[in-house]
Amino acid sequence: MTFIEVEALTKTYGLGDNAQTVLRGIDLEIQEGEFVAILGPSGSGKSTLMNILGCLDGYTSGRYRFGDKDVTGLSETELSLFRNKQIGFIFQQFNLLPRLSAYSNVELPLIYQRSSKADRQVRTKQMLTRVGLGDKIDAFPNQLSGGQQQRVAIARALVTNPSLLLADEPTGALDQANGRQIMELFHDLHAEGKTIIMITHDIDIAREATRIVHVRDGKIEKEERVR
Amino acid sequence: MIRENIRMAWLTVISHKMRSFLTILGIVIGTASIIALMTIISGVTDSINEEVATFGADRMTVQIEDASKSGVSVAELERLEAIDGVRSVSPTTTQQTDVYVTAQTSTQSVVGKSDTYFDDSTVATGRGLTPVDLEQQTHVALLGDTLAKEAFPTTSPLGETIVVGGIRYTVVGTLAPSSEFSMSTDEAIVIPVTTALQQFHQNTIASFDIYTEAGQSETVNEAVTQQLTTAFNGRDTFTVTSFEDALASIDQINALLSMLLVGIASISLLVGGIGIMNMMLVSVTERTSEIGLRKALGATPGKIRQQFLFESVLLSLLGGFIGVVVGGLLAFGLTLVMGVPFTLASSTIGLALGFSILIGVVFGYIPARKASNLQPIEALRNA
């Protein structure tokens, strides 16, 4: 079943002479349960594409359907709620809030969802255990290794049970061993049926996915099925 | 959500203790000065009211300042005493003369009073003057508080003999310390007014108090003024000062002080509020990536606005709270020194804290709106 459908998507920053077109007509379909890598060098527009897919940024023209919903024209508030429910974000720099414990970081999206405290407690602990940090729930980010921090971030992305996991260079700031662990976690999630989109410039990382979408100069250069 | 907001705001505030403290300093000073000044003003007002209550709001003082006629006669006083609503008339004569007390001669004020002047609040020891003293022009005297203590530091002056202007008087009592709202008699010697008129060869009285029935002071004031105007052939050469007049002028001073206070407080709170706004704007800029992340995770613009408003309100409320404590302590110390009663009204505290919250909301709104308007993508880019 087609889960994400992008048609003739363009994105231009600026106006007039300063206008800079970053995306020049992207057509992309992603099926439910797919693990897709979007691969491209820096400046290719892949980050812009990810921001648009993550509903963090608008687009200049084209169409974007997510599930059975057209996200065009949603208000900021609607988009926030939509992201909260549907999309889990994983960033290269983890983006944990330094003053909050691992537990509170993971709990955050549930607070915005207005879950009850008891419900938040169960789900947060469950998710931290799921990523192998059941014994670190009270640790603060600066007390955790990079790999552990990224796992906290993954727990945070998963805690609302979103339909899409969107990862931006998830292993970019990690050493080989830690990066490996994170990729294993992605494989497990994929096996469980999560839809994952991963942005990367690293072909080796991209090969972990089931499909690679090559982006260059704001266009899809080619698509390649890996497995 | 609200609990989480409070928790987040608290975490932010305590993670920058010095900065938060400096930010709220303006509010602290503003609130402390309001609390201190309001408490002191209300303490002074209370003590004045208390004084008036014990000393009588039903009293008015008449002063004659006529060139041709140095005062009113005793007969005229009797006519004034007959006015409806007048309880009694208490004349006062004052004379500087040599007085011989305990083997020392010095110049003292000799004050003539009538029996109506004396009650439990004016007599400290012994007795006051009686109608008999007045009628028979007896040679008895009461000593002022200070004078009595200086002349008779260890013994009681009662029954002692003093010499006033060459005539021997027997001390029958001492006076209580003077109120701040009447001529001081602390250094004076009080003798029957009739005796004084006779001894100093006078027949008129230039100053007297009129005690009125409760609530009659206004009508009595009019009647007295009319009668005295007639007595002085239409010349307006006397002043009638009632305690109500004094109270009114005190009220006026109070109102003026309060207005001044509001002015000072508004300025300092305005400055404090601007300090908070400035700090919050810095905070928004610093936390751009945090805001972006929160938005990515599902915080709506409203939630972000709420979070920052909570933070500014927490800051200003904290400032208000510290200000109440500091101002309260300050007021306590000052009222102690000034000797006026200390009461920190809960309405004053409520007002101060309410104002603090208002400042947090008003001056936190612009930074909070700025935060809520940040685009998640712009915000995350700064990570």
XYZ file of C-alpha atoms in Angstrom:
610
model
C 0.000 0.000 0.000
C 1.350 3.421 -0.897
C 1.979 5.278 2.290
C 3.781 8.407 1.166
C 3.244 9.976 -2.208
C 5.141 13.009 -3.452
C 4.414 14.494 -6.860
C 6.324 17.194 -8.736
C 7.550 18.696 -5.506
C 9.609 21.878 -5.804
C 11.137 24.121 -3.224
C 12.546 27.582 -3.851
C 14.113 29.753 -1.185
C 14.199 33.494 -1.531
C 12.627 35.736 -4.128
C 13.593 37.329 -7.443
C 17.286 37.370 -8.244
C 18.151 35.738 -4.973
C 15.795 32.849 -5.556
C 17.459 29.522 -5.099
C 15.697 26.397 -6.214
C 16.641 23.461 -4.026
C 14.151 20.863 -5.186
C 13.192 20.694 -8.865
C 10.347 18.265 -9.231
C 10.594 15.296 -6.931
C 8.332 12.298 -7.515
C 8.526 9.669 -4.835
C 6.372 6.859 -3.523
C 7.066 5.000 -0.341
C 5.197 1.878 0.647
C 4.092 1.061 4.142
C 6.811 -0.871 5.992
C 9.598 0.173 3.650
C 13.087 1.145 4.812
C 14.193 3.815 2.371
C 17.541 5.581 2.295
C 17.708 8.984 0.641
C 21.310 9.329 -0.467
C 23.012 12.407 -1.775
C 25.996 14.666 -1.281
C 25.628 17.825 0.768
C 23.787 20.508 -1.162
C 21.818 17.938 -3.109
C 18.561 18.956 -1.450
C 18.160 15.785 0.569
C 17.874 17.649 3.867
C 15.234 19.939 2.413
C 13.380 16.881 1.188
C 13.560 15.345 4.626
C 12.237 18.525 6.257
C 9.319 18.583 3.858
C 8.600 14.871 4.368
C 8.756 15.520 8.117
C 6.276 18.383 7.792
C 8.846 20.718 9.306
C 8.974 22.867 6.202
C 6.589 23.829 3.453
C 7.117 23.403 -0.261
C 6.745 25.757 -3.191
C 4.679 23.591 -5.502
C 3.621 19.995 -5.965
C 1.661 17.600 -3.837
C 2.412 15.641 -0.715
C 0.128 12.912 0.579
C 0.840 11.193 3.859
C -1.298 8.115 4.443
C -4.698 9.227 3.282
C -4.090 12.836 4.195
C -3.011 15.737 2.036
C -0.807 17.796 4.307
C -0.937 20.832 2.013
C -2.590 23.745 3.728
C -2.509 22.444 7.266
C -2.032 25.182 9.858
C 1.039 25.287 12.054
C -0.887 23.923 14.991
C -2.361 21.102 12.901
C 1.096 20.275 11.583
C 2.485 20.122 15.116
C -0.199 17.706 16.187
C 0.283 15.724 12.998
C 4.029 15.397 13.561
C 3.452 14.426 17.144
C 1.160 11.597 16.159
C 2.631 10.361 12.894
C 6.347 11.076 12.710
C 9.278 10.151 14.905
C 12.429 12.210 14.328
C 15.992 11.068 14.812
C 18.741 13.648 14.311
C 22.445 13.432 13.691
C 23.214 15.424 16.848
C 20.560 13.539 18.876
C 18.968 16.849 19.926
C 18.226 15.815 23.472
C 17.333 18.536 25.949
C 20.393 18.702 28.205
C 18.536 19.700 31.354
C 16.143 16.784 31.190
C 16.875 13.204 32.189
C 16.659 10.381 29.644
C 13.231 9.642 31.052
C 11.971 13.220 30.691
C 13.383 13.510 27.186
C 11.526 10.419 26.049
C 8.390 11.491 27.882
C 8.266 14.871 26.110
C 6.231 13.928 23.000
C 3.690 12.198 25.240
C 3.280 15.373 27.279
C 2.401 17.234 24.095
C -0.076 14.460 23.407
C -1.734 15.047 26.790
C -1.306 11.425 27.825
C -2.025 10.649 31.437
C 0.921 10.478 33.778
C 0.459 6.748 34.395
C 0.313 6.086 30.671
C 3.409 8.197 30.062
C 5.283 6.335 32.748
C 4.505 2.908 31.312
C 5.296 3.843 27.734
C 8.455 5.811 28.505
C 9.965 3.040 30.606
C 8.937 0.455 28.058
C 10.594 2.362 25.250
C 13.824 3.012 27.139
C 14.015 -0.692 27.963
C 13.316 -1.476 24.327
C 16.432 0.472 23.249
C 18.513 -1.161 25.997
C 18.630 1.736 28.445
C 16.282 0.413 31.103
C 18.990 1.038 33.690
C 19.720 4.615 32.568
C 16.347 6.230 32.815
C 17.468 8.852 35.337
C 20.731 9.664 33.575
C 21.189 13.078 32.003
C 22.438 13.357 28.403
C 25.930 14.452 29.478
C 26.224 11.251 31.520
C 25.560 9.088 28.455
C 27.789 8.086 25.557
C 26.939 9.219 22.046
C 25.483 5.840 21.204
C 23.389 5.860 24.348
C 22.177 9.382 23.628
C 21.118 8.362 20.131
C 19.238 5.429 21.602
C 17.434 7.788 23.980
C 16.550 9.865 20.909
C 15.245 6.766 19.152
C 13.163 5.882 22.191
C 11.766 9.413 22.084
C 10.981 9.031 18.379
C 9.191 5.741 18.982
C 7.309 6.508 22.162
C 4.229 7.904 20.444
C 4.166 4.877 18.127
C 4.375 6.999 14.962
C 3.681 5.569 11.528
C 6.913 6.998 10.081
C 10.423 7.127 11.470
C 12.478 9.891 9.905
C 16.220 9.712 10.551
C 18.700 12.365 9.470
C 22.249 10.940 9.397
C 21.478 8.893 12.522
C 24.987 7.465 12.730
C 26.775 10.587 11.530
C 28.072 11.537 14.958
C 28.844 8.021 16.153
C 31.825 5.681 15.923
C 31.612 2.463 13.954
C 30.560 0.203 16.820
C 27.859 2.520 18.090
C 26.693 3.216 14.561
C 26.402 -0.510 14.026
C 24.211 -0.880 17.112
C 21.908 1.885 15.903
C 21.610 0.254 12.475
C 20.748 -3.062 14.137
C 18.014 -1.271 16.020
C 16.721 0.118 12.717
C 16.671 -3.359 11.224
C 14.668 -4.636 14.181
C 12.188 -1.811 13.796
C 11.937 -2.466 10.087
C 11.327 -6.129 10.781
C 8.494 -5.090 13.086
C 6.924 -3.252 10.185
C 7.883 0.359 10.834
C 8.223 2.615 7.829
C 11.662 4.248 7.969
C 13.146 7.023 5.881
C 16.832 7.639 6.461
C 18.784 10.547 5.025
C 22.490 9.982 4.540
C 25.479 10.855 2.411
C 27.191 7.558 3.234
C 26.617 4.832 0.644
C 27.544 2.095 3.138
C 24.897 3.271 5.578
C 22.426 3.658 2.725
C 22.946 0.016 1.789
C 21.376 -0.995 5.100
C 18.004 0.052 3.681
C 15.846 -1.912 1.275
C 15.804 0.860 -1.289
C 18.125 3.738 -2.064
C 16.885 6.964 -3.586
C 19.769 8.941 -5.070
C 19.243 12.691 -4.933
C 21.424 15.137 -6.809
C 20.851 18.821 -7.666
C 17.311 18.775 -6.358
C 16.220 15.843 -8.436
C 15.979 12.118 -8.012
C 18.834 10.741 -10.023
C 17.983 7.079 -9.718
C 16.326 4.576 -7.449
C 17.935 1.327 -6.553
C 16.463 -1.676 -4.779
C 19.064 -3.147 -2.456
C 17.291 -6.136 -1.029
C 0.651 20.039 30.949
C 0.527 22.930 33.396
C 2.574 20.966 35.899
C 5.085 20.178 33.186
C 5.223 23.843 32.224
C 5.886 24.869 35.791
C 8.539 22.180 36.133
C 10.232 23.219 32.884
C 10.115 26.891 33.838
C 11.565 26.084 37.239
C 14.360 24.008 35.699
C 15.270 26.859 33.386
C 15.194 29.444 36.145
C 17.388 27.466 38.538
C 19.825 26.419 35.862
C 20.787 30.093 35.504
C 20.629 31.136 39.128
C 22.719 34.290 38.913
C 21.078 35.415 35.714
C 17.588 34.757 37.022
C 18.388 36.620 40.211
C 19.666 39.676 38.348
C 16.667 39.518 36.060
C 14.204 39.640 38.915
C 16.139 42.206 40.937
C 14.084 45.053 39.492
C 10.854 43.335 40.492
C 12.293 42.557 43.926
C 13.178 46.196 44.526
C 9.869 47.435 43.151
C 7.791 45.046 45.216
C 9.885 45.521 48.334
C 9.488 49.283 48.164
C 5.733 48.998 47.661
C 5.370 46.618 50.575
C 7.632 48.617 52.852
C 6.053 51.988 52.061
C 2.482 50.709 52.181
C 3.110 49.015 55.498
C 4.774 52.075 56.978
C 2.037 54.403 55.734
C -0.642 52.154 57.116
C 1.295 51.877 60.378
C 1.534 55.659 60.692
C -2.128 56.040 59.797
C -3.072 53.408 62.361
C -1.086 55.124 65.049
C -2.649 58.487 64.201
C -6.104 56.979 64.266
C -5.371 55.284 67.546
C -4.141 58.576 68.960
C -7.250 60.330 67.744
C -9.464 57.604 69.130
C -7.963 57.931 72.606
C -7.571 61.650 72.463
C -10.874 62.431 70.962
C -12.004 63.225 67.486
C -14.691 65.188 69.252
C -12.368 67.988 70.223
C -11.728 71.304 68.595
C -9.253 74.008 69.495
C -10.002 77.719 69.294
C -7.183 80.277 69.076
C -7.878 83.990 69.359
C -5.525 86.325 67.521
C -7.182 89.682 67.924
C -5.047 92.733 68.398
C -7.550 94.809 70.335
C -8.943 92.031 72.414
C -6.557 89.417 73.738
C -9.203 86.768 74.232
C -12.661 85.906 75.408
C -14.002 86.392 78.870
C -15.035 83.614 81.232
C -18.638 84.686 80.740
C -18.280 84.223 76.990
C -16.870 80.749 77.539
C -19.935 79.922 79.580
C -22.116 81.046 76.703
C -20.128 78.799 74.341
C -20.548 75.930 76.750
C -24.310 76.397 76.462
C -24.297 75.667 72.718
C -26.156 72.512 71.758
C -23.807 69.585 71.351
C -21.010 71.074 73.440
C -19.998 68.790 76.264
C -17.523 71.124 77.881
C -15.141 73.973 77.242
C -11.602 73.708 78.513
C -9.687 76.973 78.596
C -5.931 77.227 78.534
C -3.768 80.142 79.625
C -0.034 80.065 79.332
C 2.440 82.165 81.225
C 6.211 82.070 81.471
C 7.246 82.715 85.009
C 9.855 81.870 87.639
C 9.132 78.700 89.444
C 10.901 77.427 92.515
C 10.979 73.658 92.722
C 13.218 71.549 95.002
C 15.573 74.417 95.857
C 15.977 75.516 92.242
C 14.485 78.452 90.451
C 13.862 78.347 86.738
C 11.529 79.820 84.155
C 8.709 77.473 83.302
C 5.415 77.491 81.458
C 2.533 77.835 83.841
C -0.601 76.606 82.187
C -4.068 77.337 83.461
C -6.641 74.621 82.879
C -10.159 73.877 84.032
C -11.483 70.697 85.615
C -12.898 69.520 82.275
C -9.382 68.941 80.959
C -8.690 66.109 83.353
C -9.486 62.474 82.966
C -7.722 59.127 83.230
C -5.676 59.821 80.109
C -4.274 63.143 81.278
C -3.543 62.436 84.952
C -0.660 60.088 85.738
C -0.573 60.194 89.535
C -2.541 62.052 92.196
C -5.663 63.875 91.109
C -6.701 66.349 88.477
C -8.291 69.722 89.119
C -11.827 69.735 90.444
C -14.698 72.253 90.118
C -13.933 73.229 93.695
C -10.352 74.178 92.730
C -11.728 76.338 89.943
C -14.406 77.951 92.022
C -12.232 78.685 95.030
C -9.132 79.481 92.993
C -7.086 77.084 95.087
C -3.309 77.008 94.923
C -2.788 73.477 93.732
C -0.651 72.330 90.810
C 0.039 69.336 88.620
C 3.523 68.776 87.217
C 4.240 67.850 83.620
C 5.712 64.418 82.978
C 9.293 65.500 82.244
C 9.355 68.193 84.860
C 8.087 65.813 87.558
C 10.683 63.182 86.678
C 13.535 65.685 86.630
C 12.622 67.500 89.807
C 11.641 64.408 91.765
C 13.670 61.559 90.301
C 13.332 59.263 93.298
C 10.452 60.567 95.384
C 6.842 61.319 94.682
C 6.136 65.020 94.159
C 2.644 64.643 95.629
C 2.104 66.932 98.609
C 5.314 68.890 97.928
C 5.223 72.637 97.857
C 6.436 74.676 94.906
C 6.543 78.426 94.420
C 5.062 79.863 91.247
C 5.629 83.559 90.715
C 6.099 84.056 94.442
C 2.991 82.158 95.508
C 3.080 78.728 97.144
C 1.278 75.854 95.489
C 0.754 72.284 96.642
C 1.454 69.549 94.110
C -1.621 67.319 93.895
C -0.798 65.298 90.798
C 1.402 64.669 87.789
C 0.409 64.669 84.147
C 0.641 61.809 81.695
C 3.038 62.328 78.770
C 1.563 64.648 76.149
C 0.013 63.402 72.978
C 1.721 64.389 69.760
C -1.447 66.134 68.685
C -1.693 68.816 71.324
C 0.525 71.407 72.901
C 3.052 69.655 75.040
C 2.576 69.991 78.784
C 5.543 67.759 79.595
C 7.619 70.664 80.902
C 4.715 72.660 82.279
C 3.038 73.308 85.608
C -0.732 73.172 85.463
C -2.815 75.214 87.870
C -6.533 76.097 87.954
C -7.296 78.587 85.183
C -9.223 80.820 87.533
C -6.230 80.991 89.872
C -3.976 81.756 86.901
C -6.217 84.603 85.657
C -6.237 86.137 89.071
C -2.500 85.712 89.763
C -1.418 87.071 86.380
C -4.056 89.816 86.358
C -5.864 88.727 83.240
C -9.529 88.539 82.396
C -9.573 86.991 78.971
C -8.600 83.621 77.566
C -6.878 83.337 74.214
C -7.014 79.593 73.709
C -9.525 76.921 74.625
C -10.654 73.483 73.639
C -14.253 72.578 73.002
C -15.353 69.002 73.570
C -18.419 68.040 71.602
C -20.940 65.240 71.748
C -20.111 62.431 69.355
C -20.856 63.344 65.742
C -21.776 66.951 66.607
C -18.456 68.486 65.714
C -19.587 70.037 62.461
C -22.707 71.765 63.794
C -20.843 72.883 66.903
C -18.053 74.245 64.757
C -20.573 76.384 62.858
C -22.325 77.607 65.979
C -19.056 78.455 67.729
C -17.773 80.287 64.677
C -20.995 82.292 64.444
C -21.022 83.215 68.122
C -17.351 84.229 68.112
C -17.837 86.283 64.952
C -20.571 88.180 66.741
C -18.391 88.585 69.828
C -15.578 90.028 67.731
C -17.916 92.349 65.805
C -17.640 90.428 62.578
C -13.851 90.305 62.544
C -12.527 86.948 61.660
C -9.613 86.995 64.086
C -9.842 83.506 65.496
C -9.266 79.992 64.200
C -11.267 76.909 65.010
C -9.349 73.708 64.376
C -11.193 70.479 64.867
C -9.598 67.089 64.919
C -11.683 66.234 61.931
C -9.862 68.962 60.047
C -6.584 67.472 61.150
C -7.745 64.022 60.105
C -8.821 65.351 56.733
C -5.413 66.862 56.142
C -3.774 63.618 57.240
C -5.984 61.794 54.768
C -4.909 64.231 52.114
C -1.255 63.635 52.891
C -1.935 59.918 52.794
C -3.587 60.159 49.416
C -0.665 62.185 48.116
C 1.845 59.700 49.515
C -0.091 56.826 48.022
C -0.093 58.495 44.637
C 3.617 59.115 44.889
C 4.050 55.515 45.899
C 2.075 54.264 42.946
C 4.255 56.421 40.724
C 7.525 55.137 42.136
C 6.269 51.593 42.144
C 5.057 51.809 38.561
C 8.415 53.055 37.409
C 10.426 50.437 39.249
C 8.058 47.682 38.187
C 8.194 48.937 34.613
C 11.973 48.782 34.748
C 11.767 45.332 36.308
C 9.347 44.214 33.637
C 11.624 45.453 30.879
C 14.457 43.521 32.527
C 12.388 40.370 32.366
C 11.400 40.991 28.775
C 15.021 41.541 27.815
C 16.102 38.352 29.543
C 13.294 36.366 27.975
C 14.213 37.622 24.512
C 17.800 36.517 25.088
C 16.522 33.215 26.344
C 14.369 32.690 23.250
C 17.356 33.365 21.007
C 19.558 31.045 23.008
C 17.035 28.271 22.958
C 16.082 28.448 19.306
C 17.098 24.846 18.761
C 15.214 23.694 21.821
C 12.117 25.418 20.542
C 12.571 23.829 17.117
C 12.988 20.419 18.641
C 9.908 20.815 20.785
C 7.936 21.859 17.738
C 9.225 18.872 15.786
C 8.117 16.657 18.650
C 4.638 18.070 18.488
C 4.561 21.256 20.536
C 2.023 23.600 18.974
C 2.772 27.337 18.809
C 0.314 27.750 21.658
C 2.219 25.302 23.836
C 5.504 27.079 23.195
C 3.937 30.416 24.000
C 2.531 28.940 27.183
C 5.913 27.572 28.199
C 7.652 30.919 27.836
C 4.834 32.790 29.523
C 5.076 30.413 32.451
C 8.745 31.128 32.623
C 8.374 34.893 32.681
C 5.521 34.705 35.174
C 7.566 32.401 37.380
C 10.435 34.878 37.254
C 8.289 37.875 38.077
C 6.344 35.989 40.741
C 9.588 34.857 42.318
C 10.728 38.479 42.267
C 7.444 39.540 43.800
C 7.705 36.905 46.502
C 11.256 37.832 47.456
C 10.190 41.485 47.310
C 7.342 40.824 49.752
C 9.721 39.128 52.184
C 12.398 41.824 51.880
C 9.839 44.640 52.006
C 8.111 43.027 54.979
C 11.372 42.754 56.918
C 12.300 46.296 55.982
C 8.911 47.598 57.083
C 9.119 45.590 60.290
C 12.482 47.149 61.124
C 11.375 50.680 60.243
C 8.059 50.496 62.092
C 9.977 49.235 65.111
C 12.316 52.217 64.927
C 9.446 54.648 64.296
C 7.340 53.089 67.011
C 4.251 52.611 64.878
C 2.261 49.367 64.719
C 3.355 46.773 62.135
C 0.631 45.001 60.200
C 1.384 43.373 56.864
C -2.048 43.201 55.299
C -2.754 40.115 53.218
C -4.413 42.427 50.711
C -1.091 44.247 50.324
C 0.712 40.968 49.732
C -1.984 39.847 47.333
C -1.771 43.111 45.447
C 2.010 42.883 45.161
C 1.949 39.280 43.972
C -0.939 39.990 41.623
C 1.020 42.830 40.115
C 4.032 40.569 39.716
C 1.993 38.027 37.781
C 0.568 40.778 35.612
C 4.075 42.027 34.816
C 5.203 38.519 33.943
C 2.316 38.149 31.522
C 2.586 41.608 29.991
C 6.356 41.630 29.546
C 6.585 37.940 28.793
C 4.080 38.094 25.991
C 6.333 39.513 23.277
C 9.181 37.034 23.885
C 6.701 34.173 24.145
C 5.086 35.153 20.876
C 8.472 35.406 19.251
C 9.275 31.896 20.439
C 5.978 30.487 19.246
C 6.426 32.057 15.801
C 9.774 30.389 15.187
C 9.583 27.914 12.334
C 10.667 24.447 13.441
C 13.032 24.187 10.488
C 14.681 27.544 11.218
C 14.965 26.595 14.824
C 16.487 23.171 14.216
C 19.017 24.530 11.767
C 20.762 26.242 14.664
C 21.315 22.969 16.465
